[in-house]
Amino acid sequence: SGAAFGVIATTWLHYWWGFLEGFVGARLPVARHRLSNTLVKVVVDQAIGAPLYIYTYYVVTNFLQELNSQQPQMDDGKSASVLLKETHDNASQMLMPTMMRHWMLWPAVHTFNFYYMPLHHRVLVQNLVLVGWSGYLSHLNNGGLMTPKEEIVVTAETIKRRETVQQGHPVVLTRKITVLSHPPPSAETIAMVDPKK
C-alpha cells in the first residue's frame, strides 16, 4: 500500500509543483520577487496540495490494507464500495489532526525547497524528508493518532479517573492503556497519586 501511494505521490508532486511554478511565476516572476514567489507557492501548496496529499495517503493505504486483509475471505468480505466509504470516513476524520502536525514541519521544508532548489531537484529534497515523515504517517495511520471521537472518550475516562481518585476511591480502568518506553512508577509517584500509601 505504501509503494502504491509512493507512485501516486511522486507523480502528483511532479505535476503539482510544475503547475505552481508556472502559475505563481507568471504573476510573481522569480527574478524580481523571489521571496514573495516562494511564500505564495508555500501558502498555495499548504492550503490545497498538502490536504489532498494527506487525504489521498490515508485513502490509498487504508483501502489497500483492508483489501489485502480480506483476500482469504473474499466471499464474506466487504464490497469495494463499502471499503472505500470506510476509508473515506477514516481519512476525513484524521485529516485535520494530521495537518496540524504537518504544518509544524513542511512549511519550513518547502520554503527552503522553493527558495533554493531548482524545480528538477525539489522532489528529491521532498523525498529525503519524506523518509522520516512516511514512517510518522504510518505510525499515525496504525493507531498513533486518535480520531476526535476517540479523543473525547479518552478525555472523559481521564476526567472520571481523576474525580474517582480525588474522592478516595480506587481507580477502575475501562480501557487498556499501554505506555511504551517508560519505567514502572516509583513508590514516590504512587504515593503522590494515592495519598493512603
Tab-separated table of C-alpha atoms in Angstrom, residues 92-179:
chain	number	residue	atom	x	y	z
A	92	SER	CA	-11.734	12.666	6.712
A	93	GLN	CA	-11.508	12.253	10.497
A	94	MET	CA	-7.716	12.020	10.531
A	95	LEU	CA	-7.067	14.824	8.041
A	96	MET	CA	-7.191	17.851	10.343
A	97	PRO	CA	-5.186	16.368	13.250
A	98	THR	CA	-2.557	15.193	10.764
A	99	MET	CA	-2.478	18.580	9.026
A	100	MET	CA	-1.807	20.274	12.357
A	101	ARG	CA	1.297	18.094	12.735
A	102	HIS	CA	2.152	18.509	9.052
A	103	TRP	CA	2.227	22.299	9.357
A	104	MET	CA	4.862	22.045	12.104
A	105	LEU	CA	7.411	20.671	9.613
A	106	TRP	CA	6.539	21.076	5.961
A	107	PRO	CA	6.149	24.844	5.508
A	108	ALA	CA	9.778	25.269	6.581
A	109	VAL	CA	10.927	22.420	4.311
A	110	HIS	CA	9.020	23.826	1.354
A	111	THR	CA	10.178	27.376	1.955
A	112	PHE	CA	13.771	26.120	1.764
A	113	ASN	CA	12.928	23.886	-1.193
A	114	PHE	CA	11.092	26.509	-3.263
A	115	TYR	CA	13.596	29.273	-2.487
A	116	TYR	CA	16.894	27.451	-3.018
A	117	MET	CA	16.232	24.376	-5.161
A	118	PRO	CA	15.659	24.337	-8.904
A	119	LEU	CA	12.386	22.698	-9.931
A	120	HIS	CA	14.011	19.472	-11.135
A	121	HIS	CA	15.566	18.795	-7.668
A	122	ARG	CA	12.562	19.598	-5.491
A	123	VAL	CA	11.026	16.132	-5.482
A	124	LEU	CA	14.420	14.747	-4.392
A	125	VAL	CA	14.580	17.126	-1.410
A	126	GLN	CA	10.943	16.329	-0.599
A	127	ASN	CA	11.674	12.588	-0.722
A	128	LEU	CA	14.682	12.895	1.597
A	129	VAL	CA	12.499	14.463	4.301
A	130	LEU	CA	9.640	12.163	3.347
A	131	VAL	CA	11.580	9.101	4.504
A	132	GLY	CA	11.035	10.106	8.126
A	133	TRP	CA	7.611	11.681	7.531
A	134	SER	CA	6.276	8.497	5.871
A	135	GLY	CA	7.263	6.481	8.916
A	136	TYR	CA	5.483	9.011	11.103
A	137	LEU	CA	2.347	8.912	8.900
A	138	SER	CA	2.397	5.123	9.075
A	139	HIS	CA	2.583	5.360	12.868
A	140	LEU	CA	-0.394	7.748	12.908
A	141	ASN	CA	-2.336	5.588	10.458
A	142	ASN	CA	-1.817	2.460	12.551
A	143	GLY	CA	-3.148	3.775	15.834
A	144	GLY	CA	-0.700	6.503	16.782
A	145	LEU	CA	-3.306	9.199	16.214
A	146	MET	CA	-6.667	9.215	17.870
A	147	THR	CA	-9.667	10.359	15.920
A	148	PRO	CA	-11.627	13.200	17.542
A	149	LYS	CA	-14.258	10.687	18.757
A	150	GLU	CA	-11.588	8.501	20.404
A	151	GLU	CA	-10.023	11.580	21.977
A	152	ILE	CA	-13.373	12.527	23.555
A	153	VAL	CA	-13.754	9.032	25.038
A	154	VAL	CA	-10.219	9.006	26.450
A	155	THR	CA	-10.614	12.530	27.865
A	156	ALA	CA	-13.897	11.593	29.535
A	157	GLU	CA	-12.288	8.490	31.063
A	158	THR	CA	-9.343	10.539	32.305
A	159	ILE	CA	-11.644	13.070	33.970
A	160	LYS	CA	-13.638	10.250	35.552
A	161	ARG	CA	-10.449	8.635	36.935
A	162	ARG	CA	-9.276	11.948	38.400
A	163	GLU	CA	-12.622	12.505	40.095
A	164	THR	CA	-12.552	8.952	41.473
A	165	VAL	CA	-9.027	9.419	42.865
A	166	GLN	CA	-9.974	12.756	44.420
A	167	GLN	CA	-12.883	11.070	46.196
A	168	GLY	CA	-10.525	8.440	47.627
A	169	HIS	CA	-11.920	5.526	45.619
A	170	PRO	CA	-9.753	3.066	43.717
A	171	VAL	CA	-9.446	3.734	40.006
A	172	VAL	CA	-11.127	1.250	37.673
A	173	LEU	CA	-9.804	1.345	34.137
A	174	THR	CA	-12.325	0.709	31.380
A	175	ARG	CA	-9.763	0.809	28.605
A	176	LYS	CA	-6.373	-0.846	28.246
A	177	ILE	CA	-3.698	1.837	28.174
A	178	THR	CA	-0.214	0.885	27.056
A	179	VAL	CA	2.692	3.135	27.915
